[in-house]
């Protein structure tokens, strides 16, 4: 700047003076120190001479301080191009705005409803809707249809109540929770999962448990994961043994069972490897998921490691794990009874083997998020499983799910709101808890904390 303005500096060269006897020479001092290598610089030596503006003439000359340390005056440093920062900042801000917008509950509900309506439209293109409604009118108005419908509702609630008892087994080592309260919390979680597209009901159970009983979320959340892991194993096992259940096998079903059988064998191998050497199991899984897109591979890896960790944590205590497996079998039996009775309600009886197989496969799809109130997803997935895989008539399958969907919704809503009221909560407070639960999702446990959980259980 001085050179460009024509104001060239004139710096007085310091004179070498004799060093007094009492002077201490410090060679580690800065470059512009007053004592250096035999030179003693008076203060006046650090003043610049030449032209000074009026303001500086009034205040007097100022000492020149070298801000660059040992570097000479006037050396220019390379400048960074500000263009990239200016371009990236609006992009990052725009991405943040879109991410925040899509994470709002209203947008999620709207998108979920649109997806559900689209699924209903697809179902209507493959099904004769007037014939389906005629089947419902013909059977639901009869005394037999009403009794069968009530029995199916009892089986539906019993299946979830048994799962609540199973969860209570995992809660026993960390707190004193009554069986009835565990069932209440489980039904609340099912209700919240049904109501909104984001399946945060599992975490909401832990948050409500902390509020009502005082058990920390960090202790109860692993029990929720262990409880959910047990629902997947029977599904894989039943699908693998489907040929021995008397289910009518088609080419599509054989292909699905082949894929499921391979998945089951791979899962057993991965669980055994993780129990032996977890680091080797994670490295092996990362190699497999590396062939997938990053977003899909990351989610699959997180799901697989979470499932295996939860399964191993549960299996580390056989006195809890074995009764939990037996209760899972009981719950799956009641699931099959619900499906069989629901088909009989609309006047189309099916075998128990077909019902338990089809409904178990049907439930596997609900690992994924669903539209609000499961609108469209129930009918679409039910048609895919019972019609495409098992070959049942499309009109009968659609009639069954048109009946069972609002019936199950009524049961889940009534039981969930009754349990909320018994615990002193409302739907709005439950929604708030679920939103907090979505933000409270925990990453996979580190190795040390995982070992601590095993020791606790």
XYZ file of C-alpha atoms in Angstrom:
457
model
C 0.000 0.000 0.000
C 2.862 2.395 0.809
C 4.512 1.657 -2.520
C 1.298 2.107 -4.488
C 0.556 5.465 -2.837
C 4.049 6.804 -3.453
C 4.857 6.993 0.261
C 8.135 5.037 0.283
C 9.613 4.148 3.574
C 12.977 5.391 4.776
C 14.203 3.219 7.586
C 17.229 4.237 9.560
C 19.817 1.458 9.721
C 20.634 0.708 13.352
C 24.079 1.646 14.563
C 26.322 -0.903 16.200
C 27.134 0.298 19.687
C 29.378 -1.273 22.263
C 27.566 -3.645 24.593
C 27.587 -2.483 28.182
C 29.055 -4.847 30.696
C 25.734 -5.317 32.452
C 23.814 -5.948 29.204
C 22.355 -9.410 28.718
C 22.226 -10.671 25.181
C 19.273 -13.006 24.529
C 19.548 -14.596 21.106
C 16.139 -16.219 21.508
C 14.470 -12.813 21.612
C 12.383 -11.600 18.619
C 13.967 -10.086 15.569
C 13.151 -6.509 16.529
C 14.351 -6.866 20.101
C 16.297 -3.993 21.567
C 19.353 -6.200 22.128
C 20.411 -8.624 19.385
C 23.707 -10.033 18.270
C 25.732 -7.115 19.516
C 23.330 -4.461 18.270
C 21.544 -2.204 20.725
C 18.665 -0.433 19.052
C 17.478 2.796 20.616
C 13.766 3.373 20.452
C 14.284 6.119 17.911
C 15.781 3.569 15.535
C 12.369 1.977 15.022
C 10.783 5.159 13.669
C 10.099 5.620 10.008
C 11.055 8.867 8.365
C 9.618 10.568 5.339
C 6.220 12.021 4.540
C 3.552 11.670 7.232
C -0.059 12.854 6.955
C -1.245 15.708 9.149
C -2.980 13.399 11.612
C 0.154 11.411 12.235
C 2.234 14.596 12.425
C 0.026 15.758 15.265
C 0.339 12.509 17.241
C 3.976 11.958 16.509
C 5.718 9.080 14.789
C 4.738 5.504 15.711
C 7.109 2.577 16.175
C 7.186 0.112 13.313
C 6.307 -3.386 14.497
C 7.072 -6.326 12.227
C 3.922 -8.434 12.311
C 5.548 -11.139 10.209
C 8.173 -12.197 12.765
C 11.404 -12.980 11.003
C 9.916 -12.362 7.536
C 10.953 -9.159 5.752
C 8.581 -6.245 5.434
C 6.491 -6.167 2.307
C 6.356 -9.933 1.684
C 2.941 -10.863 0.351
C 1.211 -14.066 1.411
C -0.821 -16.125 -1.064
C -4.500 -15.242 -0.998
C -7.302 -17.793 -1.096
C -9.912 -17.403 -3.806
C -13.137 -16.333 -2.053
C -15.294 -17.467 -4.977
C -15.621 -21.088 -3.775
C -16.708 -19.990 -0.313
C -19.230 -17.603 -1.788
C -20.648 -20.379 -3.953
C -20.715 -23.107 -1.294
C -22.361 -21.006 1.398
C -25.686 -20.529 -0.438
C -25.677 -24.208 -1.461
C -25.158 -25.361 2.116
C -27.814 -22.958 3.345
C -30.271 -24.140 0.691
C -29.609 -27.810 1.545
C -30.133 -27.053 5.237
C -33.439 -25.306 4.478
C -34.706 -28.243 2.422
C -33.603 -30.757 5.055
C -35.326 -28.783 7.801
C -38.464 -28.454 5.683
C -38.733 -32.185 4.986
C -38.136 -33.017 8.660
C -41.201 -31.089 9.835
C -44.105 -33.336 10.953
C -46.614 -31.614 8.636
C -44.496 -32.307 5.544
C -43.899 -35.906 6.608
C -47.616 -36.484 7.149
C -48.460 -34.865 3.798
C -45.917 -36.945 1.897
C -47.070 -40.085 3.700
C -50.698 -39.401 2.827
C -49.830 -38.840 -0.829
C -47.931 -42.132 -0.917
C -50.843 -43.923 0.769
C -53.340 -42.485 -1.718
C -51.094 -43.608 -4.551
C -50.993 -47.151 -3.137
C -54.783 -47.204 -2.823
C -55.054 -46.126 -6.451
C -52.772 -48.995 -7.502
C -54.890 -51.466 -5.511
C -58.075 -50.163 -7.137
C -56.587 -50.808 -10.583
C -56.116 -54.525 -9.820
C -59.300 -55.184 -7.819
C -63.001 -55.031 -8.634
C -64.061 -52.567 -5.939
C -67.871 -53.111 -6.227
C -67.406 -56.888 -5.889
C -65.189 -56.374 -2.840
C -67.768 -54.142 -1.158
C -70.457 -56.706 -1.961
C -68.457 -59.415 -0.177
C -68.223 -57.207 2.917
C -71.943 -56.385 2.963
C -72.843 -60.040 2.556
C -70.767 -61.341 5.495
C -70.245 -58.573 8.051
C -73.957 -58.109 8.750
C -74.439 -61.734 9.865
C -74.163 -62.885 13.522
C -71.421 -65.302 12.543
C -69.438 -62.548 10.875
C -69.768 -60.299 13.931
C -68.588 -63.059 16.304
C -65.633 -63.943 14.086
C -64.740 -60.264 13.821
C -64.740 -59.889 17.618
C -62.597 -63.012 17.996
C -60.110 -61.667 15.456
C -59.892 -58.419 17.444
C -59.202 -60.369 20.637
C -56.413 -62.304 18.897
C -54.972 -59.034 17.561
C -54.726 -57.406 21.004
C -53.482 -60.621 22.620
C -50.561 -60.830 20.190
C -49.350 -57.354 21.182
C -49.992 -57.983 24.877
C -47.791 -61.089 24.734
C -45.052 -58.981 23.165
C -45.442 -56.490 26.021
C -44.895 -59.338 28.501
C -41.811 -60.356 26.526
C -40.416 -56.821 26.747
C -40.964 -56.908 30.500
C -38.511 -59.829 30.726
C -35.737 -57.626 29.325
C -36.702 -54.779 31.678
C -36.435 -56.913 34.829
C -32.631 -56.529 35.295
C -32.745 -52.710 35.075
C -35.895 -51.749 36.984
C -39.085 -52.795 38.692
C -41.808 -52.471 36.046
C -45.128 -54.227 36.441
C -46.366 -56.506 33.684
C -49.492 -54.409 33.197
C -47.464 -51.203 32.769
C -45.154 -52.900 30.268
C -48.203 -53.940 28.227
C -49.571 -50.386 28.440
C -46.320 -48.890 27.164
C -46.131 -51.450 24.378
C -49.655 -50.644 23.193
C -48.833 -46.918 23.288
C -45.785 -47.537 21.108
C -47.890 -49.504 18.605
C -50.451 -46.688 18.537
C -47.793 -44.031 17.866
C -46.195 -46.133 15.128
C -49.593 -46.492 13.480
C -50.519 -42.825 13.748
C -47.506 -41.168 12.119
C -45.208 -42.162 9.249
C -42.052 -41.992 11.386
C -41.811 -45.114 13.526
C -40.621 -43.384 16.703
C -42.979 -45.286 18.990
C -40.195 -47.626 20.063
C -38.087 -44.758 21.403
C -41.193 -43.078 22.824
C -41.721 -46.161 24.995
C -38.329 -45.574 26.605
C -39.028 -41.869 27.125
C -42.424 -42.544 28.719
C -40.801 -45.243 30.846
C -38.280 -42.695 32.092
C -41.071 -40.242 32.900
C -43.302 -42.735 34.721
C -40.811 -45.127 36.330
C -37.507 -43.242 36.259
C -35.480 -45.764 34.238
C -32.881 -43.916 32.101
C -33.353 -44.067 28.349
C -29.776 -45.311 27.914
C -30.726 -48.445 29.871
C -34.196 -49.113 28.460
C -33.462 -48.422 24.777
C -31.251 -51.529 24.335
C -34.114 -53.642 25.706
C -36.404 -52.211 23.015
C -33.866 -53.185 20.355
C -33.552 -56.697 21.778
C -37.333 -57.047 21.837
C -37.665 -55.985 18.190
C -34.838 -58.291 17.095
C -36.827 -61.294 18.298
C -39.687 -60.442 15.915
C -37.458 -60.876 12.864
C -35.995 -64.305 13.597
C -39.319 -66.242 13.634
C -40.314 -64.549 10.378
C -37.150 -65.744 8.644
C -37.537 -69.223 10.132
C -41.197 -69.586 9.107
C -40.427 -68.442 5.579
C -37.572 -70.948 5.342
C -39.807 -73.895 6.403
C -42.820 -72.825 4.320
C -42.666 -75.913 2.033
C -43.258 -78.105 5.094
C -46.311 -76.104 6.246
C -48.549 -77.203 3.393
C -48.441 -73.796 1.691
C -49.154 -73.846 -2.041
C -45.813 -73.148 -3.691
C -45.467 -71.214 -6.929
C -42.420 -70.078 -8.868
C -42.522 -66.585 -7.350
C -42.765 -67.996 -3.840
C -39.878 -70.386 -4.486
C -37.704 -67.468 -5.601
C -38.638 -65.459 -2.516
C -37.961 -68.416 -0.230
C -34.599 -68.988 -1.897
C -33.624 -65.386 -1.231
C -34.895 -65.578 2.348
C -33.081 -68.864 2.934
C -29.836 -67.330 1.733
C -30.437 -64.297 3.930
C -31.090 -66.541 6.936
C -27.889 -68.524 6.371
C -25.909 -65.312 5.962
C -27.463 -63.859 9.099
C -26.605 -66.960 11.138
C -23.022 -66.798 9.857
C -22.772 -63.092 10.654
C -24.155 -63.571 14.177
C -21.672 -66.380 14.851
C -18.782 -64.311 13.476
C -19.818 -61.274 15.526
C -19.979 -63.394 18.677
C -16.450 -64.636 17.968
C -14.767 -61.528 16.511
C -16.954 -58.466 16.171
C -14.310 -56.373 14.389
C -13.906 -59.039 11.700
C -17.691 -59.264 11.305
C -18.002 -55.492 10.831
C -15.157 -55.476 8.289
C -16.802 -58.341 6.392
C -20.146 -56.511 6.386
C -18.526 -53.306 5.123
C -17.004 -55.188 2.184
C -20.418 -56.571 1.251
C -22.244 -53.246 1.589
C -19.465 -51.490 -0.335
C -21.006 -52.677 -3.619
C -24.256 -50.857 -2.789
C -24.880 -47.098 -3.074
C -23.537 -45.243 -0.068
C -26.916 -44.220 1.351
C -28.450 -47.696 1.032
C -25.282 -49.473 2.148
C -24.948 -47.293 5.242
C -28.531 -47.935 6.326
C -28.225 -51.676 5.690
C -24.972 -51.818 7.653
C -26.508 -49.912 10.564
C -29.569 -52.158 10.591
C -27.501 -55.365 10.442
C -25.055 -54.348 13.170
C -27.868 -53.080 15.390
C -29.819 -56.295 14.928
C -26.825 -58.528 15.678
C -25.751 -56.478 18.705
C -29.292 -56.578 20.078
C -29.578 -60.306 19.435
C -26.261 -61.030 21.167
C -27.177 -58.826 24.118
C -30.406 -60.755 24.522
C -28.770 -64.150 24.120
C -26.124 -63.318 26.723
C -28.634 -64.220 29.459
C -30.348 -67.526 28.594
C -32.755 -67.381 31.551
C -34.332 -64.312 29.941
C -33.716 -65.105 26.283
C -35.299 -68.578 26.165
C -38.636 -67.500 27.744
C -38.618 -64.483 25.416
C -38.261 -66.787 22.389
C -41.173 -68.911 23.636
C -43.338 -65.808 24.091
C -42.413 -64.745 20.562
C -43.740 -68.061 19.252
C -46.981 -67.514 21.175
C -47.324 -64.006 19.705
C -46.774 -65.325 16.164
C -49.489 -67.951 16.750
C -51.959 -65.227 17.725
C -50.931 -63.247 14.635
C -51.854 -66.247 12.527
C -55.163 -66.630 14.370
C -56.006 -62.994 13.668
C -55.393 -63.415 9.936
C -57.301 -66.711 9.760
C -60.306 -65.308 11.656
C -60.280 -62.121 9.566
C -60.496 -64.161 6.361
C -63.298 -66.258 7.851
C -65.122 -63.054 8.795
C -65.456 -62.075 5.133
C -66.566 -65.617 4.239
C -63.321 -67.007 2.819
C -61.764 -69.639 5.127
C -58.043 -70.387 4.784
C -55.792 -72.845 6.605
C -53.881 -71.825 9.710
C -50.543 -72.603 8.000
C -51.348 -70.235 5.131
C -52.532 -67.567 7.570
C -49.473 -67.709 9.842
C -47.057 -67.790 6.918
C -48.732 -64.964 5.009
C -49.242 -62.685 8.004
C -45.665 -63.235 9.219
C -44.312 -62.203 5.814
C -46.781 -59.304 5.802
C -45.479 -58.041 9.160
C -41.890 -58.031 7.895
C -42.729 -55.108 5.599
C -43.466 -52.928 8.628
C -39.821 -52.660 9.502
C -40.005 -49.772 7.010
C -41.863 -46.479 7.606
C -45.523 -46.427 6.583
C -48.002 -43.696 5.585
C -50.057 -42.113 8.402
C -52.592 -44.640 9.630
C -50.995 -47.165 7.237
C -53.337 -45.828 4.534
C -52.800 -47.792 1.349
C -49.841 -49.779 2.668
C -52.013 -52.418 4.374
C -53.989 -53.137 1.237
C -50.981 -52.980 -1.097
C -48.713 -55.225 0.992
C -51.577 -57.607 1.787
C -52.370 -57.976 -1.916
C -48.686 -58.507 -2.687
C -48.276 -61.277 -0.087
C -51.582 -63.134 -0.116
C -52.444 -62.728 -3.812
C -49.118 -62.532 -5.662
C -47.138 -64.929 -3.439
C -49.843 -67.267 -2.118
C -52.271 -67.098 -5.026
C -55.453 -66.222 -3.089
C -58.240 -64.393 -5.000
C -57.541 -60.669 -5.212
C -61.122 -59.650 -4.346
C -61.136 -61.810 -1.214
C -57.739 -60.530 -0.088
C -58.761 -56.912 -0.607
C -62.054 -57.482 1.206
C -60.190 -58.975 4.165
C -57.854 -55.983 4.467
C -60.623 -53.451 3.860
C -62.298 -55.034 6.899
C -59.214 -55.646 9.068
C -57.549 -52.274 8.441
C -60.208 -50.022 10.068
C -60.921 -52.713 12.661
C -57.261 -52.897 13.711
C -57.046 -49.089 13.600
C -59.987 -48.851 15.993
C -58.415 -51.401 18.345
C -54.999 -49.714 18.339
C -56.458 -46.230 18.792
C -58.846 -47.231 21.587
C -56.259 -49.258 23.494
C -53.513 -46.674 22.948
C -55.627 -43.720 24.134
C -56.891 -45.726 27.126
C -53.307 -46.532 28.144
C -52.256 -42.903 27.669
C -55.120 -41.758 29.877
C -54.207 -44.315 32.545
C -50.642 -42.947 32.621
C -51.814 -39.320 32.782
C -50.808 -38.481 29.203
C -52.656 -37.074 26.197
C -52.280 -37.554 22.459
C -50.558 -34.157 22.075
C -48.035 -34.952 24.802
C -47.455 -38.367 23.240
C -46.794 -36.711 19.872
C -44.284 -34.402 21.522
C -42.587 -37.341 23.178
C -42.413 -39.145 19.838
C -40.802 -36.108 18.197
C -38.246 -36.024 20.994
C -37.782 -39.744 20.525
C -36.985 -39.294 16.847
C -34.220 -36.848 17.771
C -33.009 -39.129 20.549
C -32.141 -42.072 18.325
C -28.824 -43.409 19.496
C -25.910 -44.525 17.312
C -24.583 -48.069 17.628
C -22.986 -48.712 21.003
C -19.189 -48.611 21.229
C -17.447 -51.841 22.146
C -16.879 -50.853 25.799
C -20.514 -49.845 26.372
C -21.682 -52.986 24.575
C -19.653 -55.116 26.986
C -21.091 -53.150 29.913
C -24.621 -53.908 28.695
C -23.741 -57.591 28.457
C -22.418 -57.530 32.017
C -25.570 -55.786 33.249
C -27.852 -58.334 31.576
